[in-house]
């Protein structure tokens, strides 16, 4: 992932966000990371970016780490709206959620998430998981939303 | 957790296949790895799988897909998989030497999960595949089941 790509994190638990941010950085990810606690704000942010003219935020590359349990609009709805949009569907969405419900997992796969990962309950394991995600993201190429 | 995950690799370069397999093995030792040397072979395999009605025989697949493949190229394979109601759930990771911006965009438009450009140097390539393997073998990873009905 090029250094100018932005990682969006949708997580309503501030301690989880801090853990994610810290461990992405430990894995060598130096990209800008933006935090959202409610689903509506993620949608507002992305739809605004996609409507900007060229050379603006639409030429930006985004990747989203998304929890299911979020304020206002939940993660499933956020995923639905992103994948229904012709431009925004190109944003890879990694679900990183507390939920291990088979129905939700299946639904997210049907909607087109790139990966579904259940947050490990222990912090130590969660940290390792995020570091592995970070090292993987370092070798992935993403694309702008325009 | 994902011992039943089968890794499908569509790669016509024997050297690259060995390198990918060897380095995935370091992290995904419990998983079957199958090689397909051209685009038609992988499509035939998946279409046969798709006709499978015995849920016991349906595995969880993940596809590593090169773009330059004989007969049917990777973009065409991706297009066909994503146009099928059941097969479209299979995560497809492009793993290719092609680094053109337009190609990356096209593959994301066609709903690949990720796009990885093969690093040119040997060690870089090994490290990239190991990062991929560690990601795929994450304890919390939940892959889609082909056997379940659509929501």
CSV table of C-alpha atoms in Angstrom, one decimal:
chain,number,residue,atom,x,y,z
A,1,UNK,CA,0.0,0.0,0.0
A,2,UNK,CA,1.5,3.3,-1.0
A,3,UNK,CA,2.2,5.8,1.8
A,4,UNK,CA,-0.4,8.2,0.6
A,5,UNK,CA,-3.2,5.6,1.2
A,6,UNK,CA,-5.5,6.3,4.1
A,7,UNK,CA,-6.7,3.7,6.5
A,8,UNK,CA,-10.2,4.3,7.9
A,9,UNK,CA,-11.0,2.6,11.2
A,10,UNK,CA,-14.7,2.3,12.2
A,11,UNK,CA,-14.7,1.2,15.8
A,12,UNK,CA,-16.8,2.6,18.7
A,13,UNK,CA,-14.4,1.3,21.4
A,14,UNK,CA,-11.7,3.9,21.9
A,15,UNK,CA,-9.4,1.3,23.6
A,16,UNK,CA,-9.7,-1.0,20.5
A,17,UNK,CA,-8.9,1.9,18.2
A,18,UNK,CA,-5.8,2.7,20.2
A,19,UNK,CA,-4.7,-1.0,20.1
A,20,UNK,CA,-5.3,-1.1,16.3
A,21,UNK,CA,-3.4,2.1,15.7
A,22,UNK,CA,-0.5,1.1,17.9
A,23,UNK,CA,-0.1,-2.3,16.4
A,24,UNK,CA,-0.4,-1.2,12.8
A,25,UNK,CA,2.4,1.1,13.5
A,26,UNK,CA,4.4,-1.7,15.2
A,27,UNK,CA,4.0,-3.7,11.9
A,28,UNK,CA,5.6,-0.8,10.0
A,29,UNK,CA,2.4,0.8,8.7
A,30,UNK,CA,3.1,4.5,8.5
A,31,UNK,CA,-0.1,5.5,6.7
A,32,UNK,CA,-2.5,8.1,8.0
A,33,UNK,CA,-5.2,6.5,10.1
A,34,UNK,CA,-8.6,8.1,10.7
A,35,UNK,CA,-10.9,7.0,13.5
A,36,UNK,CA,-14.7,6.9,13.3
A,37,UNK,CA,-17.0,5.8,16.0
A,38,UNK,CA,-20.3,5.9,14.2
A,39,UNK,CA,-21.2,4.4,10.8
A,40,UNK,CA,-22.9,7.5,9.5
A,41,UNK,CA,-19.7,9.5,9.8
A,42,UNK,CA,-17.8,6.9,7.7
A,43,UNK,CA,-20.5,7.1,5.0
A,44,UNK,CA,-20.5,11.0,5.1
A,45,UNK,CA,-16.7,11.0,4.8
A,46,UNK,CA,-16.5,8.6,1.9
A,47,UNK,CA,-19.5,9.9,-0.1
A,48,UNK,CA,-18.2,13.5,0.3
A,49,UNK,CA,-14.7,12.3,-0.9
A,50,UNK,CA,-16.2,10.5,-3.9
A,51,UNK,CA,-18.1,13.6,-5.0
A,52,UNK,CA,-15.0,15.8,-5.0
A,53,UNK,CA,-13.7,16.7,-8.5
A,54,UNK,CA,-10.5,15.0,-9.7
A,55,UNK,CA,-7.2,15.8,-8.1
A,56,UNK,CA,-9.1,16.1,-4.8
A,57,UNK,CA,-9.9,13.5,-2.3
A,58,UNK,CA,-11.4,11.2,-5.0
A,59,UNK,CA,-7.9,10.5,-6.3
A,60,UNK,CA,-7.1,9.3,-2.8
A,61,UNK,CA,-6.8,5.6,-1.9
A,62,UNK,CA,-8.8,4.3,1.1
A,63,UNK,CA,-9.0,1.0,2.9
A,64,UNK,CA,-11.5,0.4,5.7
A,65,UNK,CA,-11.2,-1.6,8.9
A,66,UNK,CA,-14.8,-1.9,10.1
A,67,UNK,CA,-16.5,-3.2,13.2
A,68,UNK,CA,-20.1,-4.4,13.1
A,69,UNK,CA,-21.2,-2.8,16.3
A,70,UNK,CA,-21.1,1.0,15.7
A,71,UNK,CA,-23.1,4.0,16.7
A,72,UNK,CA,-26.1,5.2,14.5
A,73,UNK,CA,-25.5,3.1,11.4
A,74,UNK,CA,-24.0,-0.4,12.0
A,75,UNK,CA,-21.2,-2.0,10.1
A,76,UNK,CA,-23.4,-4.2,7.9
A,77,UNK,CA,-25.3,-1.1,6.7
A,78,UNK,CA,-22.0,0.8,6.1
A,79,UNK,CA,-20.7,-2.2,4.0
A,80,UNK,CA,-24.0,-2.4,2.1
A,81,UNK,CA,-23.9,1.2,1.1
A,82,UNK,CA,-20.2,1.2,0.2
A,83,UNK,CA,-20.5,-1.9,-2.0
A,84,UNK,CA,-23.6,-0.6,-3.8
A,85,UNK,CA,-21.8,2.6,-4.9
A,86,UNK,CA,-20.1,2.4,-8.2
A,87,UNK,CA,-17.1,4.4,-7.0
A,88,UNK,CA,-16.8,3.4,-3.4
A,89,UNK,CA,-17.1,-0.4,-4.0
A,90,UNK,CA,-13.4,-0.4,-4.9
A,91,UNK,CA,-12.5,0.4,-1.3
A,92,UNK,CA,-11.4,-2.9,0.3
A,93,UNK,CA,-13.3,-3.5,3.5
A,94,UNK,CA,-11.9,-5.7,6.2
A,95,UNK,CA,-14.5,-6.5,8.9
A,96,UNK,CA,-12.8,-6.7,12.3
A,97,UNK,CA,-15.6,-7.4,14.6
A,98,UNK,CA,-16.5,-8.7,18.0
A,99,UNK,CA,-19.4,-10.6,16.5
A,100,UNK,CA,-18.8,-14.3,15.6
A,101,UNK,CA,-22.4,-14.9,14.4
A,102,UNK,CA,-22.5,-17.1,11.3
A,103,UNK,CA,-25.4,-15.2,9.8
A,104,UNK,CA,-23.6,-11.9,10.0
A,105,UNK,CA,-20.4,-13.4,8.7
A,106,UNK,CA,-22.3,-14.9,5.7
A,107,UNK,CA,-24.1,-11.7,5.1
A,108,UNK,CA,-20.9,-9.7,5.0
A,109,UNK,CA,-19.3,-12.1,2.5
A,110,UNK,CA,-22.4,-11.8,0.3
A,111,UNK,CA,-22.2,-8.0,0.5
A,112,UNK,CA,-18.5,-8.2,-0.7
A,113,UNK,CA,-16.3,-7.6,2.3
A,114,UNK,CA,-12.7,-8.6,1.4
A,115,UNK,CA,-12.1,-10.4,4.7
A,116,UNK,CA,-14.0,-11.1,7.9
A,117,UNK,CA,-11.9,-11.4,11.1
A,118,UNK,CA,-13.2,-11.9,14.6
A,119,UNK,CA,-11.4,-9.9,17.2
A,120,UNK,CA,-9.6,-12.2,19.6
A,121,UNK,CA,-10.9,-11.7,23.2
A,122,UNK,CA,-7.4,-11.5,24.7
A,123,UNK,CA,-5.5,-8.2,24.1
A,124,UNK,CA,-2.2,-10.0,23.4
A,125,UNK,CA,-3.8,-12.1,20.6
A,126,UNK,CA,-5.7,-9.0,19.3
A,127,UNK,CA,-2.4,-7.2,19.1
A,128,UNK,CA,-0.7,-10.0,17.1
A,129,UNK,CA,-3.7,-10.2,14.8
A,130,UNK,CA,-3.5,-6.5,14.0
A,131,UNK,CA,0.2,-6.7,13.4
A,132,UNK,CA,-0.3,-9.6,10.9
A,133,UNK,CA,-3.0,-7.5,9.2
A,134,UNK,CA,-0.6,-4.6,9.1
A,135,UNK,CA,2.2,-6.7,7.5
A,136,UNK,CA,-0.3,-8.1,5.0
A,137,UNK,CA,-1.6,-4.6,4.1
A,138,UNK,CA,2.0,-3.5,3.4
A,139,UNK,CA,2.2,-5.8,0.4
A,140,UNK,CA,-1.3,-5.0,-0.9
A,141,UNK,CA,-2.0,-2.5,-3.7
A,142,UNK,CA,-5.2,-0.5,-3.5
A,143,UNK,CA,-6.8,1.9,-5.9
A,144,UNK,CA,-8.3,5.4,-5.8
A,145,UNK,CA,-12.1,5.8,-5.7
A,146,UNK,CA,-12.5,8.0,-8.7
B,1,UNK,CA,-9.8,-22.8,12.8
B,2,UNK,CA,-9.6,-22.8,9.0
B,3,UNK,CA,-8.1,-26.3,8.5
B,4,UNK,CA,-10.8,-26.9,5.9
B,5,UNK,CA,-9.6,-23.9,3.9
B,6,UNK,CA,-8.2,-25.0,0.5
B,7,UNK,CA,-5.8,-22.6,-1.2
B,8,UNK,CA,-6.2,-22.5,-5.0
B,9,UNK,CA,-3.3,-21.1,-6.9
B,10,UNK,CA,-3.7,-20.2,-10.6
B,11,UNK,CA,-0.1,-19.7,-11.7
B,12,UNK,CA,1.6,-20.9,-14.9
B,13,UNK,CA,5.1,-20.2,-13.9
B,14,UNK,CA,6.5,-23.3,-12.2
B,15,UNK,CA,9.2,-21.4,-10.3
B,16,UNK,CA,6.7,-18.9,-8.9
B,17,UNK,CA,4.3,-21.6,-8.0
B,18,UNK,CA,7.0,-23.5,-6.0
B,19,UNK,CA,8.0,-20.3,-4.3
B,20,UNK,CA,4.5,-19.4,-3.3
B,21,UNK,CA,3.7,-22.9,-2.2
B,22,UNK,CA,6.9,-23.2,-0.1
B,23,UNK,CA,6.4,-19.9,1.7
B,24,UNK,CA,2.7,-20.5,2.3
B,25,UNK,CA,3.5,-23.9,3.7
B,26,UNK,CA,5.5,-22.2,6.5
B,27,UNK,CA,2.3,-20.7,7.8
B,28,UNK,CA,-0.6,-22.7,6.3
B,29,UNK,CA,0.8,-26.2,6.9
B,30,UNK,CA,-2.6,-27.7,7.6
B,31,UNK,CA,-4.2,-26.5,4.3
B,32,UNK,CA,-4.4,-28.2,0.9
B,33,UNK,CA,-2.8,-26.2,-1.8
B,34,UNK,CA,-3.9,-26.9,-5.4
B,35,UNK,CA,-2.2,-25.6,-8.6
B,36,UNK,CA,-3.9,-24.7,-11.8
B,37,UNK,CA,-1.7,-23.8,-14.8
B,38,UNK,CA,-4.2,-22.0,-16.9
B,39,UNK,CA,-7.5,-20.1,-16.6
B,40,UNK,CA,-9.7,-22.7,-18.1
B,41,UNK,CA,-8.5,-25.3,-15.5
B,42,UNK,CA,-9.4,-23.2,-12.6
B,43,UNK,CA,-12.8,-22.4,-14.1
B,44,UNK,CA,-13.5,-26.0,-14.8
B,45,UNK,CA,-12.6,-26.9,-11.3
B,46,UNK,CA,-14.8,-24.3,-9.7
B,47,UNK,CA,-17.8,-25.0,-12.0
B,48,UNK,CA,-17.5,-28.7,-11.0
B,49,UNK,CA,-17.4,-27.7,-7.4
B,50,UNK,CA,-20.3,-25.4,-7.9
B,51,UNK,CA,-22.4,-28.4,-9.1
B,52,UNK,CA,-21.6,-30.3,-5.9
B,53,UNK,CA,-24.7,-30.9,-3.8
B,54,UNK,CA,-23.1,-32.8,-0.9
B,55,UNK,CA,-22.2,-30.1,1.7
B,56,UNK,CA,-19.6,-32.4,3.2
B,57,UNK,CA,-17.6,-32.1,0.0
B,58,UNK,CA,-17.8,-28.4,-0.2
B,59,UNK,CA,-14.7,-26.8,1.1
B,60,UNK,CA,-13.8,-23.2,1.9
B,61,UNK,CA,-11.8,-21.9,-0.9
B,62,UNK,CA,-9.5,-18.9,-1.4
B,63,UNK,CA,-8.0,-18.2,-4.8
B,64,UNK,CA,-4.6,-16.7,-5.6
B,65,UNK,CA,-4.9,-15.6,-9.2
B,66,UNK,CA,-2.2,-14.5,-11.6
B,67,UNK,CA,-3.3,-12.3,-14.5
B,68,UNK,CA,-1.1,-13.6,-17.4
B,69,UNK,CA,-2.4,-17.1,-17.8
B,70,UNK,CA,-2.8,-19.3,-20.9
B,71,UNK,CA,-6.1,-19.9,-22.6
B,72,UNK,CA,-8.3,-17.7,-20.2
B,73,UNK,CA,-6.5,-14.9,-18.5
B,74,UNK,CA,-6.9,-13.9,-14.8
B,75,UNK,CA,-9.2,-10.9,-15.5
B,76,UNK,CA,-11.6,-13.2,-17.4
B,77,UNK,CA,-11.5,-15.8,-14.6
B,78,UNK,CA,-12.2,-13.1,-12.0
B,79,UNK,CA,-15.1,-11.8,-14.1
B,80,UNK,CA,-16.7,-15.3,-14.4
B,81,UNK,CA,-16.3,-16.1,-10.7
B,82,UNK,CA,-17.9,-12.8,-9.6
B,83,UNK,CA,-20.7,-13.2,-12.1
B,84,UNK,CA,-21.8,-16.5,-10.5
B,85,UNK,CA,-24.2,-16.3,-7.6
B,86,UNK,CA,-22.4,-18.9,-5.5
B,87,UNK,CA,-18.8,-18.7,-6.6
B,88,UNK,CA,-18.7,-14.9,-6.2
B,89,UNK,CA,-18.3,-15.4,-2.4
B,90,UNK,CA,-14.8,-17.0,-2.9
B,91,UNK,CA,-12.2,-14.4,-1.9
B,92,UNK,CA,-9.9,-13.8,-4.9
B,93,UNK,CA,-6.5,-12.3,-4.3
B,94,UNK,CA,-4.7,-11.1,-7.4
B,95,UNK,CA,-1.0,-12.1,-7.2
B,96,UNK,CA,0.7,-10.9,-10.4
B,97,UNK,CA,3.7,-9.1,-11.9
B,98,UNK,CA,1.4,-6.6,-13.6
B,99,UNK,CA,1.5,-3.3,-11.7
B,100,UNK,CA,-0.4,-1.0,-14.0
B,101,UNK,CA,-2.7,1.4,-12.2
B,102,UNK,CA,-5.5,0.7,-14.7
B,103,UNK,CA,-5.3,-3.1,-14.1
B,104,UNK,CA,-5.4,-2.7,-10.4
B,105,UNK,CA,-8.5,-0.5,-10.7
B,106,UNK,CA,-10.2,-2.9,-13.1
B,107,UNK,CA,-9.7,-5.9,-10.8
B,108,UNK,CA,-11.1,-3.9,-7.8
B,109,UNK,CA,-14.0,-2.9,-10.0
B,110,UNK,CA,-14.5,-6.6,-10.7
B,111,UNK,CA,-14.5,-7.2,-7.0
B,112,UNK,CA,-11.2,-8.9,-6.2
B,113,UNK,CA,-10.5,-8.9,-2.5
B,114,UNK,CA,-7.0,-7.7,-2.8
B,115,UNK,CA,-4.3,-7.0,-5.4
B,116,UNK,CA,-0.7,-7.9,-4.7
B,117,UNK,CA,2.1,-7.1,-7.1
B,118,UNK,CA,4.8,-9.8,-7.0
B,119,UNK,CA,8.0,-8.2,-5.7
B,120,UNK,CA,10.8,-8.6,-8.3
B,121,UNK,CA,13.5,-9.6,-5.9
B,122,UNK,CA,13.5,-13.1,-4.5
B,123,UNK,CA,13.5,-12.2,-0.8
B,124,UNK,CA,10.8,-9.6,-1.2
B,125,UNK,CA,8.6,-12.1,-3.0
B,126,UNK,CA,9.2,-14.7,-0.2
B,127,UNK,CA,8.4,-12.1,2.5
B,128,UNK,CA,5.2,-11.0,0.7
B,129,UNK,CA,3.9,-14.6,0.4
B,130,UNK,CA,4.7,-15.2,4.1
B,131,UNK,CA,2.8,-12.1,5.1
B,132,UNK,CA,-0.1,-13.4,3.0
B,133,UNK,CA,0.1,-16.8,4.6
B,134,UNK,CA,0.2,-15.4,8.1
B,135,UNK,CA,-2.9,-13.3,7.3
B,136,UNK,CA,-4.8,-16.3,5.8
B,137,UNK,CA,-4.0,-18.4,8.9
B,138,UNK,CA,-5.3,-15.8,11.4
B,139,UNK,CA,-7.2,-17.5,14.2
B,140,UNK,CA,-10.1,-15.1,13.8
B,141,UNK,CA,-10.4,-15.4,10.0
B,142,UNK,CA,-13.9,-16.5,8.9
B,143,UNK,CA,-14.2,-17.6,5.3
B,144,UNK,CA,-17.5,-17.9,3.4
B,145,UNK,CA,-19.2,-21.2,3.0
B,146,UNK,CA,-20.3,-22.1,-0.5
B,147,UNK,CA,-22.9,-24.5,0.8
B,148,UNK,CA,-25.0,-22.0,2.6
B,149,UNK,CA,-27.9,-20.1,1.0
B,150,UNK,CA,-27.7,-16.5,0.2
B,151,UNK,CA,-29.1,-14.1,2.7
